[in-house]
Coordinates of C-alpha atoms in Angstrom, one line a residue:
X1 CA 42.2 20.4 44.0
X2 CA 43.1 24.1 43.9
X3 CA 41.8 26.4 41.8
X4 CA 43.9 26.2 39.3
X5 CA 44.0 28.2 35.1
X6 CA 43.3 25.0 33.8
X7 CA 39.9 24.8 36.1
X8 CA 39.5 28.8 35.1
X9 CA 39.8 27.9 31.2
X10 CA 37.0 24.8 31.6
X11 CA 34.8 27.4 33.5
X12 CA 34.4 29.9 30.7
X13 CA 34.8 26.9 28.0
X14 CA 31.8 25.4 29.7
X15 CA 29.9 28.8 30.8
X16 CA 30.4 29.6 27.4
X17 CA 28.4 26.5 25.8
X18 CA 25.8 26.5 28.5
X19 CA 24.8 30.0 27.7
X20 CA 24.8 29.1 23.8
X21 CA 22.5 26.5 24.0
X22 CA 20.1 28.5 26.4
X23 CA 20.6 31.2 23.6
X24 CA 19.9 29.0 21.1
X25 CA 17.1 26.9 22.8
X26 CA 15.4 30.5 22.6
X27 CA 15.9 31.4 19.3
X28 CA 14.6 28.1 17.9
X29 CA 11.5 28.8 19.8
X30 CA 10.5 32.3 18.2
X31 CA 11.5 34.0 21.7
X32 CA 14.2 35.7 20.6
X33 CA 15.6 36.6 17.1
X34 CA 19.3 35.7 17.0
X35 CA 21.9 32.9 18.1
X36 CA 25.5 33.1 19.2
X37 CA 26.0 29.2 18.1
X38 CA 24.0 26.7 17.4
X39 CA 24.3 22.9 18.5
X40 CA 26.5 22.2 15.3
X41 CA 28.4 24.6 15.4
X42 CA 29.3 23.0 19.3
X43 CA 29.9 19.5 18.2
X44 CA 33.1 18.3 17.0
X45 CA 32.0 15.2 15.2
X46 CA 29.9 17.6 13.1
X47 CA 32.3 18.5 10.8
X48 CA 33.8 14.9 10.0
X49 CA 30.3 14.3 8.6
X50 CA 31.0 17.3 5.9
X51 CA 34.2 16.4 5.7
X52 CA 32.6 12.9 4.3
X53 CA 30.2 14.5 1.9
X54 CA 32.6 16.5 0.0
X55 CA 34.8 13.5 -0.7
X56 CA 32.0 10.5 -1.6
X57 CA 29.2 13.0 -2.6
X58 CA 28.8 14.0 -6.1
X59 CA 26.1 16.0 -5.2
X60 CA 27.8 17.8 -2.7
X61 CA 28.9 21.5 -3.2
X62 CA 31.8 23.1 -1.4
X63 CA 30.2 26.7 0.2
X64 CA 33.2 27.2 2.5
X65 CA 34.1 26.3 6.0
X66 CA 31.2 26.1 8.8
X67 CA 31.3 26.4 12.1
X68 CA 31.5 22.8 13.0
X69 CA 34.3 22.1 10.3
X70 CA 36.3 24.8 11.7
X71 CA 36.1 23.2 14.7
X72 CA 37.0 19.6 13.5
X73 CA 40.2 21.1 11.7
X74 CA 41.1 22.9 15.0
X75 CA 40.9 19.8 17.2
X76 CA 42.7 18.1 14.5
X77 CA 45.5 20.8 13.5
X78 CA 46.4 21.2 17.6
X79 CA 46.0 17.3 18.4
X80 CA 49.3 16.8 15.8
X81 CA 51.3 19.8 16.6
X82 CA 50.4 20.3 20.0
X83 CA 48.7 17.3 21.5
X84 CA 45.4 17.1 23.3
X85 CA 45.0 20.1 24.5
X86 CA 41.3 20.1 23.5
X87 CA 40.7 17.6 25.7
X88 CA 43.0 19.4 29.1
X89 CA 41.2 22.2 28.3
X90 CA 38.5 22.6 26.4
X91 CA 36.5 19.5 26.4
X92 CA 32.7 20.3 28.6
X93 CA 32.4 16.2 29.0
X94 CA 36.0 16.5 30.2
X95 CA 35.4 19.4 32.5
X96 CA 32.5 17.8 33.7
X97 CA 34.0 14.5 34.5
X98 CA 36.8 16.8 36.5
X99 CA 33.8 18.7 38.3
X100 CA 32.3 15.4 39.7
X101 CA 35.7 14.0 40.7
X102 CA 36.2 16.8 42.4
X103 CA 32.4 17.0 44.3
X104 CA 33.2 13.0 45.0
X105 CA 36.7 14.0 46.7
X106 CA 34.8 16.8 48.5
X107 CA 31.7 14.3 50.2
X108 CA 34.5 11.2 51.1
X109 CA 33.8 9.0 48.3
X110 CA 36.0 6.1 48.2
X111 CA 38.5 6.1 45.0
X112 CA 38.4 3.9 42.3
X113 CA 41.7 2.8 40.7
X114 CA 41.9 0.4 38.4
X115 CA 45.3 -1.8 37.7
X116 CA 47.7 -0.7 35.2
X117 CA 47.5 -4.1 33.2
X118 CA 43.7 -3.9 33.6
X119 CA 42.9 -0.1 32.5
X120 CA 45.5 0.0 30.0
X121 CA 43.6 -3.2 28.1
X122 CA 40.2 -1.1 28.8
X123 CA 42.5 2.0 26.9
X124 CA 42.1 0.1 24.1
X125 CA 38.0 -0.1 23.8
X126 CA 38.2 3.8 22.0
X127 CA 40.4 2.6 19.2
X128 CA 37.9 -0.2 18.9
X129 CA 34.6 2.8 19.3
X130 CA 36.5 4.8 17.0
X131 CA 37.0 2.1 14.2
X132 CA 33.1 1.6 14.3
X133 CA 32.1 4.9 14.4
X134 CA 34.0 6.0 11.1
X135 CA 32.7 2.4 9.3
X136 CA 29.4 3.2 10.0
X137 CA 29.9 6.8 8.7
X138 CA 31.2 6.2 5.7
X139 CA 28.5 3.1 5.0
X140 CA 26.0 6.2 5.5
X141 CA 24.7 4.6 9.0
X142 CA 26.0 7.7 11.0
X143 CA 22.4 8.2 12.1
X144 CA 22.6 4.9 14.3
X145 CA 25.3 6.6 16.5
X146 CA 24.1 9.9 17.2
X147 CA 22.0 8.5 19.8
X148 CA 24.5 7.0 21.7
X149 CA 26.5 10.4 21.8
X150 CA 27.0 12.1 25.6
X151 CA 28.1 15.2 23.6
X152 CA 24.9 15.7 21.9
X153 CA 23.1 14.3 24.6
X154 CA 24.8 17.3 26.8
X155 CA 24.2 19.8 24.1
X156 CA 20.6 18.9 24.1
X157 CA 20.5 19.4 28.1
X158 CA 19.7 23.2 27.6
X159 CA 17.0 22.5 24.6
X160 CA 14.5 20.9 27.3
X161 CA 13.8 16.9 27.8
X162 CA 14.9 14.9 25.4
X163 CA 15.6 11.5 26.8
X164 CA 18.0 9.3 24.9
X165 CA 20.3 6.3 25.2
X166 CA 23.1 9.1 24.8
X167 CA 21.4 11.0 28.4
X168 CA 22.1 7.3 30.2
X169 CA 25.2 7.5 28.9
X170 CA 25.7 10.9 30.1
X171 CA 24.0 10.1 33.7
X172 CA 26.2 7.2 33.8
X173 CA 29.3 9.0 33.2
X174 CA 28.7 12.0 35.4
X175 CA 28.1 9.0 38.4
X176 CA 31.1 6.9 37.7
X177 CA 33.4 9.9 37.9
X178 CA 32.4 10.6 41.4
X179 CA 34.2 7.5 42.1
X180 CA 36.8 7.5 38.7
X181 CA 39.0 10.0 37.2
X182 CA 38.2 10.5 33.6
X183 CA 36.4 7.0 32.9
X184 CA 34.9 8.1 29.4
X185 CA 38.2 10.1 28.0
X186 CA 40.1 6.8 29.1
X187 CA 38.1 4.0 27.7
X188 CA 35.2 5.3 24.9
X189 CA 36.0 8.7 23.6
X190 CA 36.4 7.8 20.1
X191 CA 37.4 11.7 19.6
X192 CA 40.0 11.1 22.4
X193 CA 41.6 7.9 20.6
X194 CA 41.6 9.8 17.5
X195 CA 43.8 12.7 19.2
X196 CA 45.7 10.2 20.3
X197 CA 46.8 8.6 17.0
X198 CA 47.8 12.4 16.2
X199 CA 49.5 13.1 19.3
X200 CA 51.5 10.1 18.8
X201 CA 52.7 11.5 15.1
X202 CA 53.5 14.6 16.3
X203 CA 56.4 17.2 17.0
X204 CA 55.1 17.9 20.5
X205 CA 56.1 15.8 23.4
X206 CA 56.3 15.6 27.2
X207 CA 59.7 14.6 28.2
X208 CA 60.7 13.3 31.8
X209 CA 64.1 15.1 33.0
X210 CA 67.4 12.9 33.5
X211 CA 67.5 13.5 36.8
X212 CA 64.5 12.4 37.4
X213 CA 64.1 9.4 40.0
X214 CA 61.2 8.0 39.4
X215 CA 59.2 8.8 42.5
X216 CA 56.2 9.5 40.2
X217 CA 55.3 13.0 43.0
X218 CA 54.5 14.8 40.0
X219 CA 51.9 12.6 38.4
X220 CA 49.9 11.6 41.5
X221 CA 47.4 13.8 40.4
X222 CA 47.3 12.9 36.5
X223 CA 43.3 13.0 35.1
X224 CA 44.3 9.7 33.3
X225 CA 45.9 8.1 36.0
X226 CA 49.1 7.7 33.6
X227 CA 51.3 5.7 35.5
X228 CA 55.2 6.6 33.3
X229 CA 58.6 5.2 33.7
X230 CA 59.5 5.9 30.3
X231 CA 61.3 9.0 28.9
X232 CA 58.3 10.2 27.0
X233 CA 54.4 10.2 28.4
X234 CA 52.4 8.4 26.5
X235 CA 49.9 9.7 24.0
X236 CA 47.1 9.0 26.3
X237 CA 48.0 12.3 28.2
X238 CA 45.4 15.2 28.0
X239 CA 48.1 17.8 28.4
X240 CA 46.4 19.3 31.5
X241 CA 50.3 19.9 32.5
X242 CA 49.8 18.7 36.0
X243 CA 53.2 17.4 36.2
X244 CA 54.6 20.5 34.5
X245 CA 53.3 22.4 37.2
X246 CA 53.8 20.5 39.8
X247 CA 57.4 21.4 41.7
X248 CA 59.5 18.1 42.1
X249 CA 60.0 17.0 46.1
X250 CA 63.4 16.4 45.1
X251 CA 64.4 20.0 43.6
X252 CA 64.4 18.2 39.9
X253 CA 63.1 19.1 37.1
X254 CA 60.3 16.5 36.8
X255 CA 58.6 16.8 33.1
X256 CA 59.1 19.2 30.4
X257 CA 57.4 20.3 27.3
X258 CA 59.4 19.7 24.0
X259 CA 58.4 20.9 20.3
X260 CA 60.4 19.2 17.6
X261 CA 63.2 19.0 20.4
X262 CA 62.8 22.7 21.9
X263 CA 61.7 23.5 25.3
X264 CA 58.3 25.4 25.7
X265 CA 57.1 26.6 29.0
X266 CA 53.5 26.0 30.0
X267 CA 52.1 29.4 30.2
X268 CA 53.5 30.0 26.2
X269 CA 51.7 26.6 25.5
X270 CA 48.8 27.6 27.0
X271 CA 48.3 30.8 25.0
X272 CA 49.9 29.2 21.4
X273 CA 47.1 26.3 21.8
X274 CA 44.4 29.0 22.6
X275 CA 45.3 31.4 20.0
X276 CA 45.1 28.7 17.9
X277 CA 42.0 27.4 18.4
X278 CA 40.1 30.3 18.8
X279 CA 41.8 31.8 15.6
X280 CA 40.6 28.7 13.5
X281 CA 37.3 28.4 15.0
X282 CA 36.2 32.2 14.9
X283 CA 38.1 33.5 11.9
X284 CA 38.3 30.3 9.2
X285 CA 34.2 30.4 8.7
X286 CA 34.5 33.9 7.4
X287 CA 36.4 32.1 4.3
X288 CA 33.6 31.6 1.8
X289 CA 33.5 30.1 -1.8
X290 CA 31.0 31.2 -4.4
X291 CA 28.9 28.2 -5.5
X292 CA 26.6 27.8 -9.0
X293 CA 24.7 25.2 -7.0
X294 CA 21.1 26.4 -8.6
X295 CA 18.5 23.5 -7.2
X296 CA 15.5 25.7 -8.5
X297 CA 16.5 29.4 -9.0
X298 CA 13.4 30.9 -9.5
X299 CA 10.4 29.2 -8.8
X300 CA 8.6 29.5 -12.3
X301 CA 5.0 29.1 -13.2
X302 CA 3.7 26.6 -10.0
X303 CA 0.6 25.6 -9.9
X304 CA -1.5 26.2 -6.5
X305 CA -2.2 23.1 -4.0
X306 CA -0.5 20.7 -1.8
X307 CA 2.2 19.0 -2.5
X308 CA 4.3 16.3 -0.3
X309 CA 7.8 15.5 -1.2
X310 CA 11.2 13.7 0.3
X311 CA 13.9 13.8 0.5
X312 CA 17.2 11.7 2.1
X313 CA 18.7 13.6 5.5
X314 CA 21.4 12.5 8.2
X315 CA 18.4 10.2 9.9
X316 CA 16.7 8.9 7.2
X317 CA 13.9 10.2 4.6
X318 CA 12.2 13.6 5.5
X319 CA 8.7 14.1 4.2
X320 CA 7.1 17.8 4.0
X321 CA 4.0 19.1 2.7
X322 CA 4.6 22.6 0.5
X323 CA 1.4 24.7 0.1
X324 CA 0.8 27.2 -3.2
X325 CA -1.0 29.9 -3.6
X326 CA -0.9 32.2 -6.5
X327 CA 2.3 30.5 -8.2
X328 CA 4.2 30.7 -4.4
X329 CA 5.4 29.2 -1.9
X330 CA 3.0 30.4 1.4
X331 CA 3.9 27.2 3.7
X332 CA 6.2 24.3 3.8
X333 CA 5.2 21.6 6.8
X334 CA 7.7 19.2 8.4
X335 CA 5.4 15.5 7.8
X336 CA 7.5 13.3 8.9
X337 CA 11.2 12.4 9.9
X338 CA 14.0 11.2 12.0
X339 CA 16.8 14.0 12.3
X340 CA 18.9 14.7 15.4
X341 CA 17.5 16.9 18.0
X342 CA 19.3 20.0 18.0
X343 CA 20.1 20.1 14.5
X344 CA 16.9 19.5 12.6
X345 CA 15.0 22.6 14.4
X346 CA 17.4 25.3 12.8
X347 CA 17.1 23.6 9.6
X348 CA 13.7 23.3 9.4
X349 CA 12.8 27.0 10.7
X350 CA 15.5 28.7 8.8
X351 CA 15.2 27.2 5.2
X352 CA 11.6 26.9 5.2
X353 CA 11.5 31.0 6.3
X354 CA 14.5 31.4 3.3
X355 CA 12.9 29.4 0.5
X356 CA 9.6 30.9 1.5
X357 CA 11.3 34.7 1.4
X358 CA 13.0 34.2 -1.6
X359 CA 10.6 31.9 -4.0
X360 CA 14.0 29.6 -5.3
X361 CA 15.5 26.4 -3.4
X362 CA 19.6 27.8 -3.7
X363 CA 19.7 28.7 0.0
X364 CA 22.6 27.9 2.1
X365 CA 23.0 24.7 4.4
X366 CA 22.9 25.1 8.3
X367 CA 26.1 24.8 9.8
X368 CA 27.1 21.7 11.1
X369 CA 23.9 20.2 9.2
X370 CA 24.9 19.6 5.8
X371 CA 22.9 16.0 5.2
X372 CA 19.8 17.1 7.1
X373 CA 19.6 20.7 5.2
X374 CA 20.0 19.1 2.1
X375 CA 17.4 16.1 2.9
X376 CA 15.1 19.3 3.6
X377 CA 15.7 21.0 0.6
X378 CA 15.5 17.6 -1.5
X379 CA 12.1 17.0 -0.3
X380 CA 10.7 21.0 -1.2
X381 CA 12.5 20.5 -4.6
X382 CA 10.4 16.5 -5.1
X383 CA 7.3 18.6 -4.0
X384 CA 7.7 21.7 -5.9
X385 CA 8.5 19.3 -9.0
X386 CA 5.3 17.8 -8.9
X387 CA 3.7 21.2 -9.0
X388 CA 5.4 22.1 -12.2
X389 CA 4.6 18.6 -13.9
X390 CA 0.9 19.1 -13.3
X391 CA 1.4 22.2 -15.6

């Protein structure tokens, strides 16, 4: 495997997330005092969860477009018009089943390739993943997957231990593709089945040339192991354009990239797809909506004491103790709960420091943390509430 701009564009992609989360593991500790991007803002299943809220929530109010739904509306937007490019490119599980591939060439690890009529039956086991994943979501059970997730489980690498079925799942993947090209993107990325079902709808398409004989040169090194005789590649490409790049033995063409009929050569693809992306991700958060969301304004007339209160977040009910003195808020303790590592920490340590600062509950939700900021700020609002009834 040569060193190729597709490996270049996974190193910074990956260097990039790697450094955020050390970043961030450091802010969320009090060592430092700011954060490139948090672990939301780095998950692109975040923002399908918001995306939910707004549509089956009456309680929900629109603020504008966060980080993490940015990012769910760039994978989306590129996976129709341009194909999975997120996951050629972009992807740090897909990188990092790549990397081990690579390190299992490197020692002489025998190859495991799986028949077509087997792993094109297995290609189905996504859709299936994918199906569950959005039933239990919309049934409000999306804390029952989170810990099964590699990508949060990746994410939560660089915040210190934090064992869970998701880091066995990680482990297991990272072994496996020392033997296996792409095992995880093939068979249970439920994000990679839904690109799929985009990629399929699209304008954008990988055409094989006339000429073409069939020798099959071209795709010998395919991450998916796509095995084509047709005219078209099937939507189970990852657009890494190994067979654009690769030169034909026969002096044909080999594969071509088509949009809505028109040819487009790799290195224009390449930039569109990343222009995109980084356009959408960076530029569509600064978009913001006014909101007369007014939970508790200003705190009135509270009278001093403890008080406990919950409230509903993305794991289940959150319990906190708010302490008064002189008619405000001095201290709001987390009591008990069951939010997802990686998330709940920003929440907890930046609303709490933002209620506390301003005295009045109409303080913004953490990106990429919609249920569990609002499960927080539920439970301060049952707490306060109690204060003002005992007046």
């Amino acid at each position: 495997m040569n060193f190729k701009r597709r490996n270049l564009i996974q190193l910074i992609i990956t260097l990039t997330v790697i450094s955020s989360c050390t970043i961030y593991y450091l802010y969320i500790n009090d060592y430092i005092n700011f954060r490139l991007l948090s672990i939301g803002d780095m998950n692109p299943y975040g923002g399908w969860s918001a995306f939910k809220s707004a549509f089956t929530d009456l309680s929900y109010r629109w603020r504008g477009f966060s980080r993490s739904i940015a990012l769910s509306i760039a994978v989306m937007l590129i996976s129709l018009f341009l194909g999975r490019f997120f996951c050629g490119f972009i992807c740090p599980i897909g990188a990092l089943q790549d990397f081990f591939k690579y390190i299992g060439v490197k020692i002489g690890l025998k190859a495991i390739k799986l028949k077509k009529p087997i792993y094109s039956k297995l290609e189905l086991l996504k859709y299936f993943i994918l199906i569950a994943v959005l039933v239990l979501s919309i049934l409000e059970m999306g804390n029952l997957i989170g810990p099964f997730s590699p990508w949060l489980a990746y994410l939560n690498c660089f915040l210190g231990l934090n064992f869970t079925i998701g880091t066995i799942i990680l482990l297991a993947i990272i072994v496996v593709s020392l033997f296996a090209k792409r095992i995880f993107c093939r068979f249970f990325c439920p994000l990679g089945a839904f690109q799929s079902l985009l990629y399929a709808i699209g304008p954008f398409k990988i055409h094989k040339s006339q000429n073409c004989n069939g020798c099959a040169h071209c795709i010998r090194n395919c991450p998916v192991n796509i095995e084509n005789n047709d005219d078209i590649i099937s939507p189970e490409c990852i657009n890494c354009l190994e067979c654009i790049d690769s030169s034909c033995i026969n002096g044909n063409e080999g594969y071509s990239m088509k949009f809505a009929g028109r040819k487009i050569n790799s290195s224009k693809y390449i930039i569109i797809c990343l222009v995109l992306f980084v356009g959408i991700y960076f530029i569509l958060p600064v978009v913001r909506f006014s909101s007369d969301l007014q939970l508790i304004g200003n705190i009135g007339n509270i009278q001093d004491g403890l008080y406990s209160g919950d409230g509903i977040g993305f794991g289940g009910n959150i319990e906190v103790e708010v302490k008064i003195n002189k008619n405000e808020i001095r201290e709001i303790k987390i009591i008990n709960h069951r939010e997802t590592s990686g998330y709940y920490q920003e929440v907890f340590k930046e609303l709490a420091k933002e209620i506390i600062e301003t005295q009045g509950l109409n303080v913004d939700a953490v990106s990429g943390a919609t249920a569990s900021s609002r499960g927080f700020i539920n439970a301060v609002k049952d707490a306060v509430s109690q204060s003002l009834s005992t007046n």
